[in-house]
């Protein structure tokens, strides 16, 4: 069950991270769910990149163990 949870949490982090990063690159004024975050564009973009990285690692780990 822990591995399935890891897979789901990884996907939940990965999808908004990718979508938010693309949105931020297309329109710098539209930060999505990280609009509240101080630091502006660099901090928001790096946070989305971190979400993608952590999500991919968790989903990959969970998928290897589940399949």
Coordinates of N, CA and C in Angstrom, one line a residue:
X1 N 0.8 -1.2 0.0 CA 0.0 0.0 0.0 C 0.9 1.3 0.0
X2 N 2.0 1.2 0.7 CA 2.9 2.3 0.7 C 3.4 2.7 -0.6
X3 N 3.6 1.7 -1.5 CA 4.2 1.9 -2.8 C 3.1 2.6 -3.7
X4 N 1.9 2.1 -3.6 CA 0.8 2.7 -4.4 C 0.6 4.2 -4.0
X5 N 0.7 4.4 -2.7 CA 0.6 5.8 -2.2 C 1.7 6.7 -2.7
X6 N 2.9 6.1 -2.8 CA 4.0 6.9 -3.3 C 3.8 7.2 -4.8
X7 N 3.2 6.2 -5.5 CA 2.9 6.4 -7.0 C 1.9 7.5 -7.1
X8 N 0.8 7.5 -6.4 CA -0.2 8.5 -6.5 C 0.3 9.9 -6.1
X9 N 1.0 10.0 -5.0 CA 1.5 11.3 -4.5 C 2.5 11.8 -5.6
X10 N 3.3 11.0 -6.1 CA 4.2 11.4 -7.2 C 3.5 12.0 -8.4
X11 N 2.4 11.3 -8.8 CA 1.7 11.8 -10.0 C 1.0 13.1 -9.6
X12 N 0.5 13.2 -8.4 CA -0.2 14.4 -8.0 C 0.8 15.6 -7.9
X13 N 2.0 15.4 -7.6 CA 3.0 16.5 -7.6 C 3.5 16.7 -9.0
X14 N 3.6 15.7 -9.8 CA 4.2 15.9 -11.2 C 3.3 16.7 -12.1
X15 N 2.0 16.3 -12.1 CA 1.1 17.0 -13.1 C 1.0 18.5 -12.9
X16 N 0.7 18.9 -11.7 CA 0.6 20.4 -11.5 C 1.9 21.1 -11.6
X17 N 3.0 20.4 -11.3 CA 4.3 21.0 -11.5 C 4.6 21.3 -13.0
X18 N 4.4 20.3 -13.8 CA 4.6 20.5 -15.3 C 3.6 21.6 -15.8
X19 N 2.4 21.5 -15.5 CA 1.4 22.4 -16.0 C 1.7 23.8 -15.5
X20 N 2.0 24.0 -14.2 CA 2.3 25.3 -13.7 C 3.6 25.9 -14.3
X21 N 4.6 25.0 -14.5 CA 5.9 25.5 -15.1 C 5.7 26.0 -16.5
X22 N 4.9 25.3 -17.3 CA 4.6 25.7 -18.6 C 3.8 27.0 -18.7
X23 N 2.8 27.0 -17.8 CA 2.0 28.2 -17.7 C 2.9 29.4 -17.3
X24 N 3.8 29.3 -16.4 CA 4.6 30.4 -15.9 C 5.6 30.8 -17.0
X25 N 6.1 29.9 -17.8 CA 7.0 30.2 -18.9 C 6.2 30.9 -20.0
X26 N 5.0 30.6 -20.2 CA 4.2 31.2 -21.3 C 3.7 32.6 -20.9
X27 N 3.4 32.8 -19.6 CA 2.9 34.1 -19.1 C 3.5 34.3 -17.7
X28 N 4.4 35.1 -17.6 CA 5.1 35.3 -16.3 C 4.2 35.9 -15.2
X29 N 3.1 36.5 -15.6 CA 2.2 37.1 -14.5 C 1.2 36.0 -14.0
X30 N 1.2 34.9 -14.6 CA 0.2 33.8 -14.2 C 1.0 32.7 -13.5
X31 N 1.1 32.8 -12.2 CA 1.9 31.8 -11.5 C 1.1 30.6 -11.0
X32 N -0.2 30.6 -11.2 CA -1.0 29.4 -10.8 C -1.1 29.3 -9.3
X33 N -0.9 28.1 -8.8 CA -1.0 27.8 -7.4 C 0.1 28.4 -6.6
X34 N 1.2 28.8 -7.2 CA 2.3 29.4 -6.4 C 2.2 31.0 -6.5
X35 N 1.1 31.5 -6.8 CA 0.9 33.0 -7.0 C 1.3 33.7 -5.6
X36 N 1.0 33.1 -4.5 CA 1.3 33.7 -3.2 C 2.7 33.7 -2.8
X37 N 3.5 33.0 -3.5 CA 4.9 32.8 -3.1 C 5.8 34.0 -3.4
X38 N 6.5 34.5 -2.4 CA 7.5 35.6 -2.6 C 8.7 35.1 -3.4
X39 N 9.4 36.1 -4.0 CA 10.6 35.8 -4.7 C 10.4 35.9 -6.2
X40 N 9.2 36.1 -6.7 CA 9.0 36.3 -8.1 C 9.2 35.1 -9.0
X41 N 9.5 35.4 -10.2 CA 9.6 34.4 -11.3 C 10.6 33.3 -11.0
X42 N 11.8 33.6 -10.6 CA 12.8 32.5 -10.3 C 12.4 31.6 -9.2
X43 N 11.9 32.1 -8.2 CA 11.5 31.2 -7.0 C 10.3 30.3 -7.4
X44 N 9.4 30.9 -8.2 CA 8.2 30.1 -8.6 C 8.6 29.0 -9.6
X45 N 9.4 29.4 -10.5 CA 9.8 28.4 -11.5 C 10.7 27.3 -10.9
X46 N 11.5 27.6 -10.0 CA 12.3 26.6 -9.4 C 11.5 25.7 -8.5
X47 N 10.4 26.3 -7.9 CA 9.5 25.4 -7.1 C 8.7 24.5 -7.9
X48 N 8.3 24.9 -9.1 CA 7.6 24.0 -10.0 C 8.6 22.9 -10.5
X49 N 9.8 23.3 -10.8 CA 10.8 22.3 -11.2 C 11.0 21.3 -10.1
X50 N 11.1 21.7 -8.9 CA 11.3 20.8 -7.7 C 10.1 19.9 -7.6
X51 N 8.9 20.4 -7.8 CA 7.7 19.6 -7.8 C 7.7 18.5 -8.8
X52 N 8.2 18.9 -10.0 CA 8.3 17.9 -11.1 C 9.3 16.8 -10.8
X53 N 10.5 17.2 -10.2 CA 11.5 16.3 -9.9 C 11.1 15.3 -8.8
X54 N 10.6 15.9 -7.7 CA 10.1 15.0 -6.6 C 9.0 14.1 -7.1
X55 N 8.1 14.6 -7.8 CA 7.0 13.8 -8.3 C 7.4 12.7 -9.2
X56 N 8.4 13.0 -10.1 CA 8.9 12.0 -11.0 C 9.7 10.9 -10.2
X57 N 10.4 11.3 -9.2 CA 11.2 10.3 -8.4 C 10.2 9.4 -7.6
X58 N 9.2 10.0 -7.0 CA 8.3 9.2 -6.2 C 7.4 8.3 -7.1
X59 N 7.0 8.8 -8.2 CA 6.2 8.0 -9.1 C 7.0 6.9 -9.7
X60 N 8.2 7.2 -10.1 CA 9.1 6.1 -10.6 C 9.4 5.1 -9.6
X61 N 9.7 5.5 -8.4 CA 9.9 4.5 -7.3 C 8.7 3.6 -7.0
X62 N 7.6 4.3 -7.0 CA 6.3 3.6 -6.7 C 6.0 2.6 -7.8
X63 N 6.2 3.0 -9.1 CA 5.9 2.2 -10.2 C 6.8 0.9 -10.3
X64 N 8.0 1.1 -10.0 CA 8.9 -0.1 -10.0 C 8.5 -1.1 -9.0
X65 N 8.1 -0.6 -7.8 CA 7.7 -1.5 -6.8 C 6.3 -2.1 -7.0
X66 N 5.4 -1.4 -7.6 CA 4.0 -1.9 -7.8 C 4.0 -2.9 -9.0
X67 N 4.6 -2.6 -10.0 CA 4.5 -3.4 -11.3 C 5.2 -4.7 -11.1

